[in-house]
PDB file of C-alpha atoms in Angstrom:
ATOM      1  CA  MET M   1       3.629 -26.468 -35.012  1.00  0.00           C
ATOM      2  CA  PHE M   2       3.575 -23.156 -36.856  1.00  0.00           C
ATOM      3  CA  LYS M   3       5.244 -21.882 -40.094  1.00  0.00           C
ATOM      4  CA  ILE M   4       7.784 -19.172 -39.681  1.00  0.00           C
ATOM      5  CA  SER M   5       5.313 -16.732 -41.009  1.00  0.00           C
ATOM      6  CA  ALA M   6       2.730 -17.693 -38.132  1.00  0.00           C
ATOM      7  CA  PHE M   7       5.402 -17.909 -35.463  1.00  0.00           C
ATOM      8  CA  SER M   8       6.609 -14.361 -36.519  1.00  0.00           C
ATOM      9  CA  ARG M   9       3.146 -12.901 -36.059  1.00  0.00           C
ATOM     10  CA  LEU M  10       2.794 -14.677 -32.726  1.00  0.00           C
ATOM     11  CA  SER M  11       6.065 -13.511 -31.399  1.00  0.00           C
ATOM     12  CA  LYS M  12       6.103  -9.972 -33.082  1.00  0.00           C
ATOM     13  CA  VAL M  13       9.695 -10.770 -34.391  1.00  0.00           C
ATOM     14  CA  SER M  14      10.382 -10.182 -38.000  1.00  0.00           C
ATOM     15  CA  LEU M  15      11.013 -13.029 -40.508  1.00  0.00           C
ATOM     16  CA  LYS M  16      14.302 -11.578 -41.353  1.00  0.00           C
ATOM     17  CA  THR M  17      15.402 -11.735 -37.510  1.00  0.00           C
ATOM     18  CA  LEU M  18      13.943 -15.341 -37.126  1.00  0.00           C
ATOM     19  CA  ARG M  19      16.123 -16.418 -40.195  1.00  0.00           C
ATOM     20  CA  TYR M  20      19.160 -14.744 -38.732  1.00  0.00           C
ATOM     21  CA  TYR M  21      18.625 -16.295 -35.336  1.00  0.00           C
ATOM     22  CA  ASP M  22      18.363 -19.757 -37.249  1.00  0.00           C
ATOM     23  CA  GLN M  23      21.512 -18.900 -39.277  1.00  0.00           C
ATOM     24  CA  ILE M  24      23.719 -18.173 -36.266  1.00  0.00           C
ATOM     25  CA  GLY M  25      22.307 -21.182 -34.205  1.00  0.00           C
ATOM     26  CA  ILE M  26      20.567 -19.025 -31.354  1.00  0.00           C
ATOM     27  CA  LEU M  27      17.115 -20.165 -32.166  1.00  0.00           C
ATOM     28  CA  LYS M  28      16.786 -22.853 -34.843  1.00  0.00           C
ATOM     29  CA  PRO M  29      13.270 -24.101 -35.899  1.00  0.00           C
ATOM     30  CA  ARG M  30      11.914 -27.353 -34.293  1.00  0.00           C
ATOM     31  CA  LYS M  31      11.541 -28.874 -37.850  1.00  0.00           C
ATOM     32  CA  VAL M  32      12.708 -27.970 -41.450  1.00  0.00           C
ATOM     33  CA  ASP M  33      10.693 -29.671 -44.303  1.00  0.00           C
ATOM     34  CA  HIS M  34      13.424 -30.858 -46.596  1.00  0.00           C
ATOM     35  CA  HIS M  35      11.243 -30.719 -49.572  1.00  0.00           C
ATOM     36  CA  THR M  36       9.803 -27.406 -49.419  1.00  0.00           C
ATOM     37  CA  GLY M  37      12.436 -25.549 -47.191  1.00  0.00           C
ATOM     38  CA  TYR M  38       9.617 -24.386 -44.778  1.00  0.00           C
ATOM     39  CA  ARG M  39      10.633 -23.813 -41.172  1.00  0.00           C
ATOM     40  CA  TYR M  40       8.431 -24.929 -38.369  1.00  0.00           C
ATOM     41  CA  TYR M  41       8.425 -23.670 -34.807  1.00  0.00           C
ATOM     42  CA  SER M  42       6.509 -25.129 -31.681  1.00  0.00           C
ATOM     43  CA  ALA M  43       4.771 -23.100 -29.221  1.00  0.00           C
ATOM     44  CA  ASP M  44       7.422 -23.750 -26.210  1.00  0.00           C
ATOM     45  CA  GLN M  45       9.929 -21.824 -28.612  1.00  0.00           C
ATOM     46  CA  LEU M  46       8.056 -18.577 -27.951  1.00  0.00           C
ATOM     47  CA  LEU M  47       9.529 -18.878 -24.309  1.00  0.00           C
ATOM     48  CA  GLU M  48      12.848 -19.526 -25.703  1.00  0.00           C
ATOM     49  CA  LEU M  49      12.535 -16.564 -27.992  1.00  0.00           C
ATOM     50  CA  ASN M  50      11.252 -14.307 -25.087  1.00  0.00           C
ATOM     51  CA  ARG M  51      14.356 -15.192 -22.906  1.00  0.00           C
ATOM     52  CA  ILE M  52      16.478 -14.215 -25.908  1.00  0.00           C
ATOM     53  CA  LEU M  53      14.878 -10.842 -26.167  1.00  0.00           C
ATOM     54  CA  MET M  54      15.136 -10.460 -22.343  1.00  0.00           C
ATOM     55  CA  TYR M  55      18.860 -10.780 -22.702  1.00  0.00           C
ATOM     56  CA  LYS M  56      18.831  -8.235 -25.523  1.00  0.00           C
ATOM     57  CA  GLU M  57      17.013  -5.667 -23.307  1.00  0.00           C
ATOM     58  CA  LEU M  58      19.645  -6.161 -20.821  1.00  0.00           C
ATOM     59  CA  GLY M  59      22.266  -5.213 -23.380  1.00  0.00           C
ATOM     60  CA  PHE M  60      23.864  -8.716 -23.900  1.00  0.00           C
ATOM     61  CA  THR M  61      25.305  -9.331 -27.518  1.00  0.00           C
ATOM     62  CA  LEU M  62      24.095 -12.308 -29.468  1.00  0.00           C
ATOM     63  CA  PRO M  63      27.334 -14.358 -28.638  1.00  0.00           C
ATOM     64  CA  GLN M  64      27.069 -13.569 -25.218  1.00  0.00           C
ATOM     65  CA  ILE M  65      23.295 -14.607 -25.168  1.00  0.00           C
ATOM     66  CA  THR M  66      24.204 -17.890 -26.902  1.00  0.00           C
ATOM     67  CA  GLN M  67      26.522 -18.669 -23.963  1.00  0.00           C
ATOM     68  CA  LEU M  68      23.831 -17.655 -21.410  1.00  0.00           C
ATOM     69  CA  LEU M  69      21.232 -19.877 -22.981  1.00  0.00           C
ATOM     70  CA  GLN M  70      23.726 -22.910 -22.548  1.00  0.00           C
ATOM     71  CA  GLU M  71      24.246 -22.072 -18.871  1.00  0.00           C
ATOM     72  CA  ASP M  72      20.558 -22.059 -18.210  1.00  0.00           C
ATOM     73  CA  ILE M  73      20.444 -19.003 -15.977  1.00  0.00           C
ATOM     74  CA  THR M  74      17.795 -19.025 -13.175  1.00  0.00           C
ATOM     75  CA  LEU M  75      14.639 -16.858 -13.400  1.00  0.00           C
ATOM     76  CA  GLU M  76      15.793 -15.374  -9.969  1.00  0.00           C
ATOM     77  CA  ASN M  77      19.164 -14.380 -11.569  1.00  0.00           C
ATOM     78  CA  ILE M  78      17.306 -12.959 -14.618  1.00  0.00           C
ATOM     79  CA  GLN M  79      15.167 -10.885 -12.254  1.00  0.00           C
ATOM     80  CA  GLY M  80      18.282  -9.566 -10.468  1.00  0.00           C
ATOM     81  CA  MET M  81      19.727  -8.414 -13.790  1.00  0.00           C
ATOM     82  CA  PHE M  82      16.581  -6.661 -14.697  1.00  0.00           C
ATOM     83  CA  LYS M  83      16.483  -4.906 -11.470  1.00  0.00           C
ATOM     84  CA  LEU M  84      20.175  -3.779 -11.900  1.00  0.00           C
ATOM     85  CA  LYS M  85      19.242  -2.555 -15.429  1.00  0.00           C
ATOM     86  CA  ARG M  86      16.187  -0.679 -14.203  1.00  0.00           C
ATOM     87  CA  SER M  87      18.462   1.194 -11.661  1.00  0.00           C
ATOM     88  CA  GLU M  88      20.939   2.084 -14.421  1.00  0.00           C
ATOM     89  CA  ILE M  89      18.285   3.272 -16.695  1.00  0.00           C
ATOM     90  CA  GLN M  90      16.665   5.435 -13.787  1.00  0.00           C
ATOM     91  CA  GLN M  91      20.048   6.951 -12.989  1.00  0.00           C
ATOM     92  CA  ILE M  92      20.283   8.032 -16.628  1.00  0.00           C
ATOM     93  CA  ILE M  93      16.851   9.492 -16.459  1.00  0.00           C
ATOM     94  CA  ASP M  94      17.695  11.340 -13.438  1.00  0.00           C
ATOM     95  CA  THR M  95      20.926  12.750 -14.991  1.00  0.00           C
ATOM     96  CA  GLU M  96      19.055  13.764 -18.250  1.00  0.00           C
ATOM     97  CA  GLN M  97      16.157  15.422 -15.974  1.00  0.00           C
ATOM     98  CA  ALA M  98      18.888  17.570 -14.248  1.00  0.00           C
ATOM     99  CA  LYS M  99      20.310  18.671 -17.758  1.00  0.00           C
ATOM    100  CA  LEU M 100      16.692  19.796 -18.649  1.00  0.00           C
ATOM    101  CA  VAL M 101      16.671  21.889 -15.545  1.00  0.00           C
ATOM    102  CA  ARG M 102      19.866  23.380 -16.426  1.00  0.00           C
ATOM    103  CA  ILE M 103      18.853  24.114 -19.921  1.00  0.00           C
ATOM    104  CA  GLU M 104      15.738  25.782 -19.034  1.00  0.00           C
ATOM    105  CA  GLU M 105      17.865  27.971 -16.377  1.00  0.00           C
ATOM    106  CA  ARG M 106      20.246  28.964 -19.153  1.00  0.00           C
ATOM    107  CA  MET M 107      17.387  29.960 -21.612  1.00  0.00           C
ATOM    108  CA  GLN M 108      15.804  32.102 -18.930  1.00  0.00           C
ATOM    109  CA  LEU M 109      19.200  33.963 -18.405  1.00  0.00           C
ATOM    110  CA  ILE M 110      19.498  34.464 -22.209  1.00  0.00           C
ATOM    111  CA  GLU M 111      16.089  35.831 -22.346  1.00  0.00           C
ATOM    112  CA  ARG M 112      16.564  38.372 -19.588  1.00  0.00           C
ATOM    113  CA  GLU M 113      20.307  39.290 -21.035  1.00  0.00           C
ATOM    114  CA  GLY M 114      21.487  39.312 -17.564  1.00  0.00           C
ATOM    115  CA  GLN M 115      19.015  41.928 -16.580  1.00  0.00           C
ATOM    116  CA  PHE M 116      16.737  40.568 -13.882  1.00  0.00           C
ATOM    117  CA  GLU M 117      15.211  41.795 -10.542  1.00  0.00           C
ATOM    118  CA  THR M 118      15.543  39.879  -7.554  1.00  0.00           C
ATOM    119  CA  GLY M 119      14.496  40.112  -4.071  1.00  0.00           C
ATOM    120  CA  GLN M 120      17.738  37.850  -2.880  1.00  0.00           C
ATOM    121  CA  GLU M 121      19.592  39.738  -0.430  1.00  0.00           C
ATOM    122  CA  ILE M 122      23.597  39.436  -0.579  1.00  0.00           C
ATOM    123  CA  ARG M 123      25.170  39.786   2.832  1.00  0.00           C
ATOM    124  CA  ILE M 124      28.788  39.582   3.951  1.00  0.00           C
ATOM    125  CA  LYS M 125      29.251  37.454   7.120  1.00  0.00           C
ATOM    126  CA  ALA M 126      32.188  35.625   8.892  1.00  0.00           C
ATOM    127  CA  GLU M 127      32.309  31.912   9.312  1.00  0.00           C
ATOM    128  CA  GLY M 128      34.014  30.226  12.054  1.00  0.00           C
ATOM    129  CA  ALA M 129      36.148  27.114  12.028  1.00  0.00           C
ATOM    130  CA  GLN M 130      34.122  24.140  11.120  1.00  0.00           C
ATOM    131  CA  THR M 131      34.598  20.364  11.673  1.00  0.00           C
ATOM    132  CA  PHE M 132      33.898  19.004   8.134  1.00  0.00           C
ATOM    133  CA  LEU M 133      33.267  15.237   7.386  1.00  0.00           C
ATOM    134  CA  PHE M 134      33.550  14.708   3.754  1.00  0.00           C
ATOM    135  CA  GLN M 135      34.081  12.650   0.722  1.00  0.00           C
ATOM    136  CA  LYS M 136      35.945  13.854  -2.467  1.00  0.00           C
ATOM    137  CA  ALA M 137      34.596  13.400  -5.967  1.00  0.00           C
ATOM    138  CA  HIS M 138      34.956  14.786  -9.481  1.00  0.00           C
ATOM    139  CA  GLY M 139      31.974  15.600 -11.504  1.00  0.00           C
ATOM    140  CA  ARG M 140      29.492  18.246 -12.622  1.00  0.00           C
ATOM    141  CA  GLU M 141      26.935  20.233 -10.644  1.00  0.00           C
ATOM    142  CA  GLU M 142      24.167  17.898 -11.738  1.00  0.00           C
ATOM    143  CA  ASP M 143      25.909  15.052 -10.080  1.00  0.00           C
ATOM    144  CA  ILE M 144      25.758  16.436  -6.627  1.00  0.00           C
ATOM    145  CA  PRO M 145      22.354  15.040  -5.575  1.00  0.00           C
ATOM    146  CA  GLU M 146      23.575  11.429  -6.507  1.00  0.00           C
ATOM    147  CA  LEU M 147      26.793  12.125  -4.465  1.00  0.00           C
ATOM    148  CA  PHE M 148      24.907  12.947  -1.388  1.00  0.00           C
ATOM    149  CA  ARG M 149      22.561   9.778  -1.894  1.00  0.00           C
ATOM    150  CA  GLN M 150      25.456   7.647  -2.077  1.00  0.00           C
ATOM    151  CA  LEU M 151      27.322   9.506   0.967  1.00  0.00           C
ATOM    152  CA  ASP M 152      24.091   9.164   3.195  1.00  0.00           C
ATOM    153  CA  LEU M 153      23.979   5.451   2.586  1.00  0.00           C
ATOM    154  CA  LEU M 154      27.220   5.179   4.386  1.00  0.00           C
ATOM    155  CA  LEU M 155      26.586   7.314   7.390  1.00  0.00           C
ATOM    156  CA  THR M 156      26.430   5.375  10.685  1.00  0.00           C
ATOM    157  CA  THR M 157      23.954   6.240  13.737  1.00  0.00           C
ATOM    158  CA  GLU M 158      26.981   7.569  15.513  1.00  0.00           C
ATOM    159  CA  ILE M 159      27.847   9.933  12.847  1.00  0.00           C
ATOM    160  CA  ARG M 160      24.392  11.071  12.173  1.00  0.00           C
ATOM    161  CA  GLN M 161      23.901  12.066  15.860  1.00  0.00           C
ATOM    162  CA  GLN M 162      26.914  14.515  15.287  1.00  0.00           C
ATOM    163  CA  ILE M 163      25.855  16.253  11.988  1.00  0.00           C
ATOM    164  CA  GLN M 164      25.041  19.808  12.316  1.00  0.00           C
ATOM    165  CA  GLY M 165      23.137  21.635   9.724  1.00  0.00           C
ATOM    166  CA  PRO M 166      22.531  21.041   6.050  1.00  0.00           C
ATOM    167  CA  GLN M 167      24.478  19.206   3.297  1.00  0.00           C
ATOM    168  CA  VAL M 168      27.619  21.121   2.439  1.00  0.00           C
ATOM    169  CA  VAL M 169      29.422  21.257  -0.846  1.00  0.00           C
ATOM    170  CA  LEU M 170      32.915  22.728  -1.343  1.00  0.00           C
ATOM    171  CA  TRP M 171      33.812  23.432  -5.038  1.00  0.00           C
ATOM    172  CA  LYS M 172      37.167  23.799  -6.658  1.00  0.00           C
ATOM    173  CA  ASP M 173      37.964  24.165 -10.248  1.00  0.00           C
ATOM    174  CA  ILE M 174      39.859  21.399 -12.232  1.00  0.00           C
ATOM    175  CA  GLU M 175      42.612  22.694 -14.559  1.00  0.00           C
ATOM    176  CA  GLY M 176      41.772  21.995 -18.069  1.00  0.00           C
ATOM    177  CA  LYS M 177      38.198  20.909 -17.371  1.00  0.00           C
ATOM    178  CA  GLU M 178      35.493  23.244 -18.571  1.00  0.00           C
ATOM    179  CA  ASP M 179      32.270  21.620 -16.704  1.00  0.00           C
ATOM    180  CA  GLU M 180      33.918  19.314 -14.257  1.00  0.00           C
ATOM    181  CA  PHE M 181      34.740  20.194 -10.771  1.00  0.00           C
ATOM    182  CA  GLU M 182      36.571  18.702  -7.629  1.00  0.00           C
ATOM    183  CA  PHE M 183      33.953  18.218  -4.853  1.00  0.00           C
ATOM    184  CA  GLU M 184      34.133  17.933  -1.157  1.00  0.00           C
ATOM    185  CA  VAL M 185      30.632  16.748  -0.338  1.00  0.00           C
ATOM    186  CA  GLY M 186      29.616  16.107   3.504  1.00  0.00           C
ATOM    187  CA  TYR M 187      28.401  17.784   6.672  1.00  0.00           C
ATOM    188  CA  PHE M 188      29.775  19.911   9.614  1.00  0.00           C
ATOM    189  CA  LEU M 189      29.814  18.076  12.809  1.00  0.00           C
ATOM    190  CA  THR M 190      28.868  19.347  16.371  1.00  0.00           C
ATOM    191  CA  CYS M 191      32.358  18.099  17.753  1.00  0.00           C
ATOM    192  CA  GLU M 192      35.725  16.977  16.458  1.00  0.00           C
ATOM    193  CA  LEU M 193      36.170  13.337  15.760  1.00  0.00           C
ATOM    194  CA  GLN M 194      39.515  11.897  17.049  1.00  0.00           C
ATOM    195  CA  LEU M 195      39.876   9.762  13.974  1.00  0.00           C
ATOM    196  CA  SER M 196      38.715   9.911  10.505  1.00  0.00           C
ATOM    197  CA  PRO M 197      35.964   7.091   9.829  1.00  0.00           C
ATOM    198  CA  GLU M 198      36.174   5.197   6.852  1.00  0.00           C
ATOM    199  CA  PRO M 199      35.363   5.677   3.920  1.00  0.00           C
ATOM    200  CA  PHE M 200      35.140   9.522   4.971  1.00  0.00           C
ATOM    201  CA  GLN M 201      37.720  12.170   5.400  1.00  0.00           C
ATOM    202  CA  LEU M 202      38.014  14.793   8.113  1.00  0.00           C
ATOM    203  CA  ARG M 203      39.373  18.253   8.454  1.00  0.00           C
ATOM    204  CA  ILE M 204      38.916  21.579  10.260  1.00  0.00           C
ATOM    205  CA  LEU M 205      37.978  24.204   7.690  1.00  0.00           C
ATOM    206  CA  SER M 206      39.811  27.459   8.745  1.00  0.00           C
ATOM    207  CA  PRO M 207      37.692  30.566   9.691  1.00  0.00           C
ATOM    208  CA  GLU M 208      36.752  32.895   6.842  1.00  0.00           C
ATOM    209  CA  PRO M 209      36.371  36.394   8.009  1.00  0.00           C
ATOM    210  CA  MET M 210      34.331  37.712   4.882  1.00  0.00           C
ATOM    211  CA  MET M 211      32.067  35.455   2.945  1.00  0.00           C
ATOM    212  CA  ALA M 212      29.596  36.951   0.146  1.00  0.00           C
ATOM    213  CA  THR M 213      26.382  35.047   0.843  1.00  0.00           C
ATOM    214  CA  MET M 214      23.067  34.665  -0.808  1.00  0.00           C
ATOM    215  CA  ALA M 215      20.283  32.413   0.368  1.00  0.00           C
ATOM    216  CA  PHE M 216      17.281  31.403  -1.704  1.00  0.00           C
ATOM    217  CA  HIS M 217      14.244  29.276  -2.260  1.00  0.00           C
ATOM    218  CA  SER M 218      14.474  27.160  -5.251  1.00  0.00           C
ATOM    219  CA  ASP M 219      12.163  24.518  -6.764  1.00  0.00           C
ATOM    220  CA  SER M 220      15.284  23.215  -8.681  1.00  0.00           C
ATOM    221  CA  LYS M 221      18.402  21.706  -7.567  1.00  0.00           C
ATOM    222  CA  PHE M 222      20.343  24.718  -8.971  1.00  0.00           C
ATOM    223  CA  ASP M 223      19.950  28.347  -9.934  1.00  0.00           C
ATOM    224  CA  GLY M 224      22.090  29.864 -12.344  1.00  0.00           C
ATOM    225  CA  ALA M 225      20.616  33.300 -12.024  1.00  0.00           C
ATOM    226  CA  ALA M 226      21.508  33.372  -8.478  1.00  0.00           C
ATOM    227  CA  CYS M 227      25.228  32.933  -9.274  1.00  0.00           C
ATOM    228  CA  VAL M 228      24.946  35.627 -11.837  1.00  0.00           C
ATOM    229  CA  HIS M 229      23.598  38.179  -9.453  1.00  0.00           C
ATOM    230  CA  LEU M 230      26.192  37.226  -6.845  1.00  0.00           C
ATOM    231  CA  ALA M 231      29.039  37.697  -9.334  1.00  0.00           C
ATOM    232  CA  LYS M 232      27.870  41.131 -10.349  1.00  0.00           C
ATOM    233  CA  TRP M 233      27.399  42.251  -6.728  1.00  0.00           C
ATOM    234  CA  ILE M 234      31.102  41.116  -6.005  1.00  0.00           C
ATOM    235  CA  GLU M 235      32.272  43.068  -8.928  1.00  0.00           C
ATOM    236  CA  LYS M 236      30.287  46.210  -8.396  1.00  0.00           C
ATOM    237  CA  ASN M 237      31.373  46.558  -4.701  1.00  0.00           C
ATOM    238  CA  ASN M 238      35.250  46.218  -5.483  1.00  0.00           C
ATOM    239  CA  TYR M 239      35.577  42.867  -3.850  1.00  0.00           C
ATOM    240  CA  GLN M 240      37.664  39.943  -5.089  1.00  0.00           C
ATOM    241  CA  ILE M 241      37.103  36.344  -4.831  1.00  0.00           C
ATOM    242  CA  LYS M 242      39.868  34.805  -2.700  1.00  0.00           C
ATOM    243  CA  GLU M 243      42.150  32.443  -4.748  1.00  0.00           C
ATOM    244  CA  ASN M 244      42.684  28.886  -3.536  1.00  0.00           C
ATOM    245  CA  GLU M 245      39.750  29.134  -1.178  1.00  0.00           C
ATOM    246  CA  SER M 246      36.802  26.998  -2.223  1.00  0.00           C
ATOM    247  CA  GLY M 247      33.424  28.288  -2.546  1.00  0.00           C
ATOM    248  CA  ARG M 248      30.543  26.612  -0.489  1.00  0.00           C
ATOM    249  CA  GLU M 249      27.178  25.544  -1.028  1.00  0.00           C
ATOM    250  CA  LEU M 250      24.508  24.586   1.675  1.00  0.00           C
ATOM    251  CA  TYR M 251      21.427  22.590   0.848  1.00  0.00           C
ATOM    252  CA  VAL M 252      18.500  22.309   3.230  1.00  0.00           C
ATOM    253  CA  PRO M 253      15.690  20.065   1.759  1.00  0.00           C
ATOM    254  CA  LEU M 254      12.049  21.831   2.449  1.00  0.00           C
ATOM    255  CA  SER M 255       9.816  19.075   3.656  1.00  0.00           C
ATOM    256  CA  SER M 256       6.757  20.956   2.651  1.00  0.00           C
ATOM    257  CA  GLU M 257       7.571  20.900  -1.078  1.00  0.00           C
ATOM    258  CA  ARG M 258       8.643  17.927  -3.123  1.00  0.00           C
ATOM    259  CA  ASP M 259      12.097  18.335  -4.383  1.00  0.00           C
ATOM    260  CA  ALA M 260      12.230  22.138  -3.156  1.00  0.00           C
ATOM    261  CA  GLN M 261      15.392  23.440  -1.458  1.00  0.00           C
ATOM    262  CA  PHE M 262      16.696  26.265   0.663  1.00  0.00           C
ATOM    263  CA  ILE M 263      20.184  27.030  -0.842  1.00  0.00           C
ATOM    264  CA  GLU M 264      22.958  29.384   0.391  1.00  0.00           C
ATOM    265  CA  ILE M 265      25.940  30.152  -1.751  1.00  0.00           C
ATOM    266  CA  GLN M 266      29.129  31.291   0.209  1.00  0.00           C
ATOM    267  CA  ILE M 267      32.085  32.918  -1.702  1.00  0.00           C
ATOM    268  CA  PRO M 268      35.191  33.923   0.184  1.00  0.00           C
ATOM    269  CA  ILE M 269      36.000  37.396  -0.941  1.00  0.00           C
ATOM    270  CA  GLN M 270      38.583  40.239  -0.021  1.00  0.00           C
ATOM    271  CA  LYS M 271      38.093  43.968  -0.460  1.00  0.00           C
ATOM    272  CA  ILE M 272      40.018  45.876  -3.102  1.00  0.00           C
ATOM    273  CA  THR M 273      41.040  49.554  -2.261  1.00  0.00           C
ATOM    274  CA  GLU M 274      40.789  52.460  -4.597  1.00  0.00           C
ATOM    275  CA  GLU M 275      44.658  51.914  -5.221  1.00  0.00           C
ATOM    276  CA  GLY M 276      44.048  48.400  -6.689  1.00  0.00           C
ATOM    277  CA  GLU M 277      45.346  46.912  -3.357  1.00  0.00           C
ATOM    278  CA  VAL M 278      43.797  44.056  -1.496  1.00  0.00           C
ATOM    279  CA  LYS M 279      42.698  44.393   2.163  1.00  0.00           C
TER     280      LYS M 279
END
């Protein structure tokens, strides 16, 4: 058996923590010398301590860990818990990585002070009626990739055969929210379905006679500079964004480059006359 000091070195757990675990009964020493007060631990208690530390990594509190130890959870269940935790951490990493991309874009805009050259062409085009299969969601723009990942997991083979074109996002402001939007994420279909398949919704998007559009290649999921350029063009050319009409974004993954996309922004607009009237 090992004195607490040796057990601490072997386990890489501090003396203070081991004494606290003894105090609350989660890991008591195998033997205590009543004359000297020395605590002694056995080698197999390293495995007990390792399980305690595993549960801590999973986010359980010490009272919860005490209960779990009493239940003697199987190794298979512990592995399942770790896989779930790994998935949660990966999602956090992906979200924070998207924030870094956004920060970099904002910094570039500040450095340019709104003045930048671009070869991106803005065009006006009409869009006909479209059959739109979608799911509603609330969130921020960096949530869009995850929303599509979840949506794609639910698509049946029958629906996939009727998908036409890229991923489609419709945006709508939420009153009182600065950075959160109402999204409709989905796909245009080649034909009209008779019924809305669960868990999706289905509607026909009305024709839009004038859409200010800009398409660009991007190696990030979003491009703040493109939106600034589009807004300046709308203002300069005496157009007005139509109220109560959702803007659209179309995403086409590029297989030749990892994480690269071809993105088209579509904004419904109307012309303002010299007298300030709307055409």
